[in-house]
Amino acid sequence: MNPVRIFKFGGASVKDAEAVRNVSSILDLFPDDALIVVVSAMGKTTNALEELHRARYSGSPVEEILEHIHTFHLNICRDLLGSREAAAELMQPLMATLRAAVAAPCSDRYDREYDQVVSLGEWISTSIIHGYLESTGASSQLADARRVVRTDDRFRDARVDWTASALSITPLREALTPGSRIIIQGFIGAAPDGATTTLGREGSDFTAAIMAYLLDAGDVTIWKDVPGMLNADPKRFPDSVKLDCISFREAIELAYYGASVIHPKTIKPLQNKGIPLYIKSFIDPAAAGTVIQESTERDHLVPSFIIKDNQVLISLSTRDFSFVVEDNLRDIFDTLVQLGVRIHLMENSAISFSMVVDHDPYKQEQLLQAFAGRYAIRYNEGVTLATIRHYHDSTIRRLTEGREILLEQRSRQTVRMVMR
Ligand code: ASP
Ligand code: MG
């Protein structure tokens, strides 16, 4: 048998009945392949479930939110199955599970409870898609990711237990035959005690990579509403172009600087086993898309632009004119770790340390309190952090025209600028 292929469909690709039919027609393009089909919650369901969880914990009414989730999915089911009764029958146990999860008394384990509720979006979506495929006579099996993806118990941000998962995937591997479609939830797994865990928001891409790694897949395809990975945000750069072929290394770099096309954790398992990742359009499945693979040969061909607005440049200077050296740096980093502040760029000089962080008034106030006394602090709010990979003088000029550059860092491949 040819190696299994992993397909991932995100929330936008299953946001309504039309979209689900489109997923089915994409699967039909691969009649002889064994496919693992990783699916996210439909549309904005994960956000709705988060709202439900918050309402539950704050003692606010949950009924309206539940009803909204129910109606949204029920309408999709009706459209897909063409019958009220069949739709109601499919939805009934799914809603019962959700209602039971919400009706349970609130424990003091907020994150754990979050995962029990929020994970159900994926369970509902995969159950509906499986039900629909069966109704069309297509072959399809529904798998439970909680029996495959074993994790630790860091709820909402669970780490994969690769050894345990490699064992528990055996039945799934054995079920694969040419033409099989195994539908499985993205984003979710199970802790050692069996409780459901989630892998962090947007984690379904990562699930696809986990499946690929564990099953030694031939390739992974993430089906999206864009033609592939673009070199810049098209809303900002109308002349953005598609990257045809980039390396795993380049994809990791772009993710680090803030490109948001794929979940950053996705690359590592694929890179480890040399499994190529395709990003393709579910609107135009025949188009080539982007491939992310081992070779770095073509990385330099197209410059990439990553822009982060609404950043704050914070500079700390020692009050007594002592150098900023190892001691102070340790002290500064300890505080940043404690406060959970993520640094996007940093630089130090003789008596100061500068960093760029997301604008967050609450965290800023905490930082101020933590550092006051020890350092003099200066803020530059509302600045932009621009990163260009594979830059040229002309690409830099284009970006910085008419702007004041507060800080700049250049390496051979990358230039980063803090601008006002
Ligand atoms: N449904 C989850 C989320 O929206 C996971 C995913 O879509 O990747 O975060
Ligand atoms: Mg999603």
CSV table of C-alpha atoms and ligand atoms in Angstrom, one decimal:
chain,number,residue,atom,x,y,z
A,1,MET,CA,0.0,0.0,0.0
A,2,ASN,CA,1.2,3.5,-0.7
A,3,PRO,CA,2.0,5.6,2.4
A,4,VAL,CA,-1.0,7.1,4.2
A,5,ARG,CA,-1.7,10.8,3.4
A,6,ILE,CA,-2.9,13.3,6.0
A,7,PHE,CA,-5.4,15.9,5.1
A,8,LYS,CA,-6.3,18.7,7.5
A,9,PHE,CA,-9.5,20.9,7.1
A,10,GLY,CA,-9.8,23.9,9.4
A,11,GLY,CA,-12.8,25.7,10.7
A,12,ALA,CA,-13.3,27.8,7.6
A,13,SER,CA,-13.3,24.8,5.3
A,14,VAL,CA,-16.2,23.2,7.2
A,15,LYS,CA,-18.1,26.4,8.1
A,16,ASP,CA,-21.4,25.4,6.4
A,17,ALA,CA,-23.1,22.6,4.5
A,18,GLU,CA,-21.7,23.8,1.1
A,19,ALA,CA,-18.2,23.7,2.6
A,20,VAL,CA,-18.6,20.2,3.9
A,21,ARG,CA,-19.8,19.0,0.5
A,22,ASN,CA,-16.7,20.6,-0.9
A,23,VAL,CA,-14.6,18.6,1.5
A,24,SER,CA,-16.3,15.5,0.3
A,25,SER,CA,-15.6,16.3,-3.3
A,26,ILE,CA,-11.9,16.9,-2.5
A,27,LEU,CA,-11.7,13.5,-0.8
A,28,ASP,CA,-13.3,12.0,-4.0
A,29,LEU,CA,-10.2,13.3,-6.0
A,30,PHE,CA,-8.1,10.7,-4.2
A,31,PRO,CA,-10.1,7.4,-4.5
A,32,ASP,CA,-7.1,5.1,-4.1
A,33,ASP,CA,-5.3,6.8,-1.3
A,34,ALA,CA,-5.6,5.9,2.4
A,35,LEU,CA,-6.5,9.2,4.0
A,36,ILE,CA,-6.5,10.4,7.6
A,37,VAL,CA,-8.7,13.5,7.6
A,38,VAL,CA,-8.1,15.8,10.5
A,39,VAL,CA,-10.9,18.3,11.1
A,40,SER,CA,-11.4,21.4,13.2
A,41,ALA,CA,-14.5,22.7,14.8
A,42,MET,CA,-17.0,24.2,12.3
A,43,GLY,CA,-16.6,27.9,11.6
A,44,LYS,CA,-16.3,29.9,14.8
A,45,THR,CA,-17.5,27.1,17.1
A,46,THR,CA,-14.4,27.1,19.3
A,47,ASN,CA,-14.9,30.8,20.2
A,48,ALA,CA,-18.5,30.0,21.0
A,49,LEU,CA,-17.5,27.2,23.3
A,50,GLU,CA,-14.9,29.4,25.0
A,51,GLU,CA,-17.7,31.9,25.7
A,52,LEU,CA,-19.8,29.0,27.0
A,53,HIS,CA,-17.0,28.0,29.4
A,54,ARG,CA,-16.5,31.6,30.6
A,55,ALA,CA,-20.3,32.0,31.1
A,56,ARG,CA,-20.4,28.8,33.1
A,57,TYR,CA,-17.6,29.9,35.4
A,58,SER,CA,-18.9,33.5,35.9
A,59,GLY,CA,-22.4,32.1,36.7
A,60,SER,CA,-23.9,33.8,33.6
A,61,PRO,CA,-26.7,32.1,31.7
A,62,VAL,CA,-25.5,29.5,29.3
A,63,GLU,CA,-28.8,28.5,27.6
A,64,GLU,CA,-28.6,31.1,24.8
A,65,ILE,CA,-25.1,30.1,23.9
A,66,LEU,CA,-25.9,26.4,23.9
A,67,GLU,CA,-28.9,27.1,21.7
A,68,HIS,CA,-26.8,29.1,19.3
A,69,ILE,CA,-24.3,26.2,19.0
A,70,HIS,CA,-27.1,23.7,18.6
A,71,THR,CA,-29.0,25.7,15.9
A,72,PHE,CA,-25.8,26.4,13.9
A,73,HIS,CA,-24.9,22.7,13.7
A,74,LEU,CA,-28.5,21.5,13.3
A,75,ASN,CA,-29.0,23.7,10.2
A,76,ILE,CA,-25.8,22.3,8.7
A,77,CYS,CA,-27.0,18.8,9.4
A,78,ARG,CA,-30.4,19.4,7.9
A,79,ASP,CA,-28.9,20.8,4.7
A,80,LEU,CA,-26.5,17.9,4.4
A,81,LEU,CA,-28.8,15.1,5.3
A,82,GLY,CA,-31.9,16.6,3.6
A,83,SER,CA,-34.1,15.5,6.5
A,84,ARG,CA,-35.1,17.1,9.8
A,85,GLU,CA,-35.4,13.8,11.5
A,86,ALA,CA,-32.0,12.5,10.5
A,87,ALA,CA,-30.4,15.8,11.5
A,88,ALA,CA,-32.1,15.8,14.9
A,89,GLU,CA,-31.1,12.2,15.4
A,90,LEU,CA,-27.4,12.9,14.6
A,91,MET,CA,-27.3,16.0,16.8
A,92,GLN,CA,-29.2,14.6,19.8
A,93,PRO,CA,-26.3,12.6,21.4
A,94,LEU,CA,-23.8,15.3,20.6
A,95,MET,CA,-25.8,18.0,22.3
A,96,ALA,CA,-26.5,15.7,25.2
A,97,THR,CA,-22.8,15.3,25.7
A,98,LEU,CA,-22.2,19.1,25.5
A,99,ARG,CA,-25.1,19.8,27.9
A,100,ALA,CA,-23.8,17.2,30.4
A,101,ALA,CA,-20.3,18.7,30.3
A,102,VAL,CA,-21.8,22.2,31.0
A,103,ALA,CA,-24.2,21.0,33.7
A,104,ALA,CA,-21.4,19.4,35.8
A,105,PRO,CA,-20.6,21.4,38.8
A,106,CYS,CA,-17.7,23.9,38.3
A,107,SER,CA,-14.5,22.4,39.8
A,108,ASP,CA,-11.6,24.6,40.8
A,109,ARG,CA,-9.7,23.2,37.8
A,110,TYR,CA,-10.6,25.9,35.3
A,111,ASP,CA,-8.3,24.8,32.5
A,112,ARG,CA,-9.2,21.2,32.9
A,113,GLU,CA,-12.9,22.1,32.6
A,114,TYR,CA,-12.2,24.3,29.6
A,115,ASP,CA,-10.8,21.3,27.7
A,116,GLN,CA,-13.8,19.1,28.6
A,117,VAL,CA,-16.1,21.7,27.0
A,118,VAL,CA,-14.1,23.3,24.3
A,119,SER,CA,-12.9,20.0,22.8
A,120,LEU,CA,-16.5,19.1,21.9
A,121,GLY,CA,-16.5,21.4,18.9
A,122,GLU,CA,-14.2,19.0,17.1
A,123,TRP,CA,-16.2,16.0,18.3
A,124,ILE,CA,-19.4,17.5,16.8
A,125,SER,CA,-17.8,18.5,13.5
A,126,THR,CA,-16.2,15.1,12.9
A,127,SER,CA,-19.4,13.3,13.8
A,128,ILE,CA,-21.4,15.4,11.4
A,129,ILE,CA,-18.9,15.0,8.5
A,130,HIS,CA,-18.7,11.3,9.1
A,131,GLY,CA,-22.5,11.1,9.2
A,132,TYR,CA,-22.7,13.0,6.0
A,133,LEU,CA,-20.1,10.8,4.2
A,134,GLU,CA,-22.0,7.7,5.3
A,135,SER,CA,-25.2,9.1,4.0
A,136,THR,CA,-23.7,9.6,0.6
A,137,GLY,CA,-22.5,6.0,0.6
A,138,ALA,CA,-18.8,7.0,0.8
A,139,SER,CA,-16.7,4.9,3.0
A,140,SER,CA,-15.7,6.7,6.2
A,141,GLN,CA,-14.6,5.8,9.7
A,142,LEU,CA,-14.8,8.0,12.7
A,143,ALA,CA,-11.8,7.8,15.0
A,144,ASP,CA,-11.5,9.3,18.5
A,145,ALA,CA,-8.3,11.4,18.8
A,146,ARG,CA,-8.4,10.9,22.6
A,147,ARG,CA,-7.6,7.3,22.0
A,148,VAL,CA,-4.6,8.2,19.8
A,149,VAL,CA,-3.0,11.4,20.9
A,150,ARG,CA,-1.8,10.8,24.4
A,151,THR,CA,-0.6,13.9,26.3
A,152,ASP,CA,0.4,15.1,29.7
A,153,ASP,CA,-2.1,17.0,31.9
A,154,ARG,CA,-1.1,20.5,31.0
A,155,PHE,CA,-4.7,21.4,30.1
A,156,ARG,CA,-5.2,23.9,27.3
A,157,ASP,CA,-1.6,23.5,26.3
A,158,ALA,CA,-0.9,19.8,26.5
A,159,ARG,CA,2.4,18.2,25.5
A,160,VAL,CA,2.3,15.1,23.4
A,161,ASP,CA,3.6,11.8,24.9
A,162,TRP,CA,5.1,10.4,21.7
A,163,THR,CA,5.9,7.0,23.1
A,164,ALA,CA,2.4,6.4,24.4
A,165,SER,CA,0.9,7.8,21.3
A,166,ALA,CA,3.0,5.6,19.1
A,167,LEU,CA,1.6,2.6,20.9
A,168,SER,CA,-2.0,3.8,20.9
A,169,ILE,CA,-2.1,4.5,17.2
A,170,THR,CA,-1.7,0.9,16.2
A,171,PRO,CA,-5.4,0.1,15.7
A,172,LEU,CA,-5.7,3.1,13.5
A,173,ARG,CA,-2.7,2.0,11.4
A,174,GLU,CA,-4.2,-1.4,11.0
A,175,ALA,CA,-7.5,0.0,9.8
A,176,LEU,CA,-5.9,1.8,6.9
A,177,THR,CA,-6.5,0.3,3.4
A,178,PRO,CA,-6.4,2.0,0.0
A,179,GLY,CA,-9.5,4.2,-0.3
A,180,SER,CA,-10.1,4.4,3.4
A,181,ARG,CA,-11.0,7.7,5.0
A,182,ILE,CA,-10.5,8.0,8.7
A,183,ILE,CA,-12.1,11.1,10.1
A,184,ILE,CA,-10.4,12.4,13.3
A,185,GLN,CA,-10.6,15.5,15.5
A,186,GLY,CA,-7.8,18.0,15.4
A,187,PHE,CA,-6.7,19.9,18.5
A,188,ILE,CA,-7.6,17.3,21.1
A,189,GLY,CA,-6.0,14.5,23.0
A,190,ALA,CA,-6.2,12.7,26.4
A,191,ALA,CA,-4.2,13.0,29.6
A,192,PRO,CA,-2.9,9.9,31.4
A,193,ASP,CA,-6.1,9.7,33.5
A,194,GLY,CA,-8.2,9.8,30.3
A,195,ALA,CA,-9.5,13.4,30.7
A,196,THR,CA,-9.7,15.3,27.4
A,197,THR,CA,-6.9,17.8,26.7
A,198,THR,CA,-6.4,20.4,24.0
A,199,LEU,CA,-3.1,21.3,22.3
A,200,GLY,CA,-3.6,25.1,22.3
A,201,ARG,CA,-5.7,27.3,20.0
A,202,GLU,CA,-5.3,26.6,16.3
A,203,GLY,CA,-3.8,23.2,17.3
A,204,SER,CA,-5.4,21.1,14.5
A,205,ASP,CA,-2.4,21.7,12.2
A,206,PHE,CA,-0.3,20.2,14.9
A,207,THR,CA,-2.6,17.1,15.1
A,208,ALA,CA,-2.0,16.6,11.4
A,209,ALA,CA,1.7,16.6,11.9
A,210,ILE,CA,1.4,14.2,14.9
A,211,MET,CA,-0.6,11.8,12.7
A,212,ALA,CA,2.0,12.1,10.0
A,213,TYR,CA,4.9,11.4,12.3
A,214,LEU,CA,3.3,8.4,14.0
A,215,LEU,CA,2.1,6.8,10.8
A,216,ASP,CA,5.1,7.7,8.6
A,217,ALA,CA,2.8,9.4,6.2
A,218,GLY,CA,3.8,10.2,2.6
A,219,ASP,CA,2.7,13.8,2.9
A,220,VAL,CA,0.4,16.3,4.7
A,221,THR,CA,-1.9,18.7,3.1
A,222,ILE,CA,-3.5,21.6,4.9
A,223,TRP,CA,-6.5,22.8,2.9
A,224,LYS,CA,-7.1,26.5,3.3
A,225,ASP,CA,-9.1,29.4,1.9
A,226,VAL,CA,-5.8,30.9,0.5
A,227,PRO,CA,-3.9,29.6,-2.5
A,228,GLY,CA,-0.9,28.7,-0.3
A,229,MET,CA,1.6,30.5,1.9
A,230,LEU,CA,2.0,34.1,0.8
A,231,ASN,CA,5.1,36.3,1.2
A,232,ALA,CA,3.1,39.0,2.9
A,233,ASP,CA,-0.4,39.8,4.2
A,234,PRO,CA,-2.4,40.5,1.1
A,235,LYS,CA,-4.6,43.1,3.0
A,236,ARG,CA,-1.5,45.1,3.5
A,237,PHE,CA,0.5,44.2,0.4
A,238,PRO,CA,-1.9,43.9,-2.6
A,239,ASP,CA,1.0,42.6,-4.7
A,240,SER,CA,1.8,39.7,-2.3
A,241,VAL,CA,2.8,36.5,-4.1
A,242,LYS,CA,2.6,32.8,-3.2
A,243,LEU,CA,5.7,31.0,-2.0
A,244,ASP,CA,5.9,27.9,-4.2
A,245,CYS,CA,8.5,26.0,-2.3
A,246,ILE,CA,10.2,26.7,1.0
A,247,SER,CA,12.3,24.7,3.5
A,248,PHE,CA,11.2,23.5,6.9
A,249,ARG,CA,13.8,25.9,8.3
A,250,GLU,CA,12.4,28.8,6.5
A,251,ALA,CA,8.8,28.0,7.7
A,252,ILE,CA,10.0,27.8,11.3
A,253,GLU,CA,11.7,31.2,10.9
A,254,LEU,CA,8.7,32.8,9.4
A,255,ALA,CA,6.4,31.4,12.1
A,256,TYR,CA,8.8,32.7,14.7
A,257,TYR,CA,8.7,36.2,13.3
A,258,GLY,CA,4.9,36.1,13.3
A,259,ALA,CA,3.7,34.7,10.0
A,260,SER,CA,0.4,33.0,11.0
A,261,VAL,CA,-0.4,30.5,8.2
A,262,ILE,CA,0.4,27.4,10.0
A,263,HIS,CA,0.7,26.5,13.7
A,264,PRO,CA,4.4,26.8,14.7
A,265,LYS,CA,4.5,23.3,16.3
A,266,THR,CA,3.5,21.7,13.1
A,267,ILE,CA,6.9,21.8,11.4
A,268,LYS,CA,9.1,19.9,13.8
A,269,PRO,CA,7.6,16.4,13.6
A,270,LEU,CA,7.5,16.7,9.8
A,271,GLN,CA,11.0,18.0,9.6
A,272,ASN,CA,12.2,15.1,11.8
A,273,LYS,CA,10.9,12.5,9.4
A,274,GLY,CA,11.3,14.5,6.1
A,275,ILE,CA,7.5,14.5,5.4
A,276,PRO,CA,6.5,17.3,3.0
A,277,LEU,CA,3.7,19.7,3.9
A,278,TYR,CA,1.5,21.1,1.2
A,279,ILE,CA,-0.7,24.1,1.8
A,280,LYS,CA,-3.4,24.2,-0.8
A,281,SER,CA,-6.6,25.9,-1.7
A,282,PHE,CA,-9.9,24.1,-1.0
A,283,ILE,CA,-11.5,26.4,-3.5
A,284,ASP,CA,-9.0,25.4,-6.2
A,285,PRO,CA,-7.7,21.9,-5.2
A,286,ALA,CA,-6.0,21.3,-8.6
A,287,ALA,CA,-3.7,24.4,-8.1
A,288,ALA,CA,-0.2,23.7,-6.9
A,289,GLY,CA,-0.2,25.6,-3.5
A,290,THR,CA,2.9,25.8,-1.4
A,291,VAL,CA,5.2,22.9,-0.4
A,292,ILE,CA,7.3,23.0,2.7
A,293,GLN,CA,10.2,20.5,2.5
A,294,GLU,CA,13.8,19.8,3.3
A,295,SER,CA,15.7,21.7,0.6
A,296,THR,CA,16.6,25.3,1.3
A,297,GLU,CA,17.5,26.0,-2.3
A,298,ARG,CA,14.6,28.2,-3.2
A,299,ASP,CA,14.2,30.1,0.1
A,300,HIS,CA,16.0,33.2,-1.1
A,301,LEU,CA,13.9,33.6,-4.3
A,302,VAL,CA,11.1,35.7,-2.8
A,303,PRO,CA,11.4,38.2,0.1
A,304,SER,CA,8.8,37.7,2.9
A,305,PHE,CA,7.3,40.6,4.9
A,306,ILE,CA,6.0,40.2,8.4
A,307,ILE,CA,4.5,43.3,10.1
A,308,LYS,CA,3.4,43.5,13.7
A,309,ASP,CA,1.5,46.7,14.6
A,310,ASN,CA,0.6,48.0,18.0
A,311,GLN,CA,3.9,47.1,19.6
A,312,VAL,CA,5.6,48.7,22.5
A,313,LEU,CA,9.4,49.4,22.7
A,314,ILE,CA,10.4,49.3,26.3
A,315,SER,CA,13.9,50.4,27.4
A,316,LEU,CA,15.2,49.7,30.9
A,317,SER,CA,18.3,51.6,32.0
A,318,THR,CA,20.3,51.0,35.2
A,319,ARG,CA,19.8,53.9,37.6
A,320,ASP,CA,23.4,53.9,38.8
A,321,PHE,CA,25.0,53.8,35.4
A,322,SER,CA,26.2,50.2,36.0
A,323,PHE,CA,26.6,48.0,32.9
A,324,VAL,CA,23.7,45.8,31.9
A,325,VAL,CA,25.5,42.5,32.1
A,326,GLU,CA,24.8,38.9,33.0
A,327,ASP,CA,23.3,39.7,36.5
A,328,ASN,CA,20.9,42.3,35.3
A,329,LEU,CA,19.9,40.2,32.3
A,330,ARG,CA,19.1,37.3,34.5
A,331,ASP,CA,17.1,39.5,36.7
A,332,ILE,CA,15.2,41.0,33.8
A,333,PHE,CA,14.5,37.6,32.2
A,334,ASP,CA,13.3,36.1,35.5
A,335,THR,CA,10.8,38.9,35.8
A,336,LEU,CA,9.6,38.5,32.2
A,337,VAL,CA,9.2,34.7,32.6
A,338,GLN,CA,7.2,35.3,35.8
A,339,LEU,CA,4.9,37.8,34.2
A,340,GLY,CA,4.5,35.7,31.0
A,341,VAL,CA,5.7,38.5,28.8
A,342,ARG,CA,6.8,37.4,25.3
A,343,ILE,CA,9.6,39.4,23.7
A,344,HIS,CA,9.5,39.9,19.9
A,345,LEU,CA,12.9,41.6,19.7
A,346,MET,CA,15.6,42.6,22.1
A,347,GLU,CA,18.8,44.5,22.2
A,348,ASN,CA,21.2,45.6,25.0
A,349,SER,CA,23.8,48.3,25.2
A,350,ALA,CA,26.1,49.5,27.9
A,351,ILE,CA,23.5,50.6,30.4
A,352,SER,CA,20.2,49.7,28.9
A,353,PHE,CA,18.1,46.8,27.7
A,354,SER,CA,15.4,47.3,25.1
A,355,MET,CA,12.6,45.0,24.1
A,356,VAL,CA,9.6,44.9,21.8
A,357,VAL,CA,6.4,43.4,23.2
A,358,ASP,CA,2.7,43.3,22.3
A,359,HIS,CA,0.8,46.3,23.6
A,360,ASP,CA,-1.0,45.1,26.8
A,361,PRO,CA,-1.8,47.8,29.4
A,362,TYR,CA,-2.2,45.3,32.2
A,363,LYS,CA,1.1,43.6,31.6
A,364,GLN,CA,2.8,46.9,31.1
A,365,GLU,CA,1.6,48.1,34.5
A,366,GLN,CA,2.9,44.9,36.1
A,367,LEU,CA,6.3,45.3,34.4
A,368,LEU,CA,6.5,48.9,35.6
A,369,GLN,CA,5.9,47.8,39.2
A,370,ALA,CA,8.4,44.9,38.9
A,371,PHE,CA,11.2,47.1,37.5
A,372,ALA,CA,10.5,50.4,39.2
A,373,GLY,CA,13.2,51.3,41.7
A,374,ARG,CA,15.8,49.1,39.9
A,375,TYR,CA,15.7,50.6,36.4
A,376,ALA,CA,14.6,53.8,34.7
A,377,ILE,CA,11.9,52.8,32.2
A,378,ARG,CA,11.0,54.4,28.9
A,379,TYR,CA,8.1,53.4,26.6
A,380,ASN,CA,7.5,54.0,23.0
A,381,GLU,CA,3.9,52.9,22.3
A,382,GLY,CA,2.2,52.4,19.0
A,383,VAL,CA,5.3,51.3,17.2
A,384,THR,CA,5.5,48.8,14.3
A,385,LEU,CA,7.9,45.8,14.2
A,386,ALA,CA,8.7,44.9,10.6
A,387,THR,CA,10.7,41.8,9.6
A,388,ILE,CA,11.9,41.1,6.1
A,389,ARG,CA,13.4,37.8,5.2
A,390,HIS,CA,15.7,37.8,2.2
A,391,TYR,CA,15.7,41.5,1.9
A,392,HIS,CA,17.2,43.9,-0.6
A,393,ASP,CA,17.8,47.6,-0.2
A,394,SER,CA,14.7,48.3,-2.4
A,395,THR,CA,12.5,46.2,-0.2
A,396,ILE,CA,13.7,48.0,2.9
A,397,ARG,CA,13.2,51.4,1.3
A,398,ARG,CA,9.7,50.5,0.3
A,399,LEU,CA,8.8,49.6,3.9
A,400,THR,CA,10.5,52.4,5.7
A,401,GLU,CA,9.5,55.3,3.4
A,402,GLY,CA,8.5,58.3,5.6
A,403,ARG,CA,8.9,56.5,8.8
A,404,GLU,CA,11.3,57.0,11.7
A,405,ILE,CA,13.4,53.9,12.5
A,406,LEU,CA,13.9,53.5,16.3
A,407,LEU,CA,15.9,50.3,16.2
A,408,GLU,CA,17.3,48.1,13.5
A,409,GLN,CA,18.8,44.6,13.4
A,410,ARG,CA,20.3,43.0,10.4
A,411,SER,CA,21.7,39.5,9.7
A,412,ARG,CA,22.5,38.0,6.4
A,413,GLN,CA,18.9,36.8,5.7
A,414,THR,CA,16.8,39.0,7.9
A,415,VAL,CA,16.3,42.6,8.7
A,416,ARG,CA,14.1,43.7,11.6
A,417,MET,CA,13.1,47.3,12.2
A,418,VAL,CA,11.1,49.0,14.9
A,419,MET,CA,9.4,52.0,13.3
A,420,ARG,CA,7.2,54.9,14.2
B,1,ASP,N1,-10.8,24.6,16.7
B,1,ASP,C1,-9.5,24.9,17.3
B,1,ASP,C2,-9.4,26.4,17.3
B,1,ASP,O1,-10.2,27.1,16.7
B,1,ASP,C3,-8.4,24.3,16.7
B,1,ASP,C4,-8.1,24.6,15.3
B,1,ASP,O2,-9.0,25.2,14.6
B,1,ASP,O3,-7.0,24.4,14.8
B,1,ASP,O4,-8.5,26.9,18.0
B,2,MG,MG,-10.3,26.8,14.2
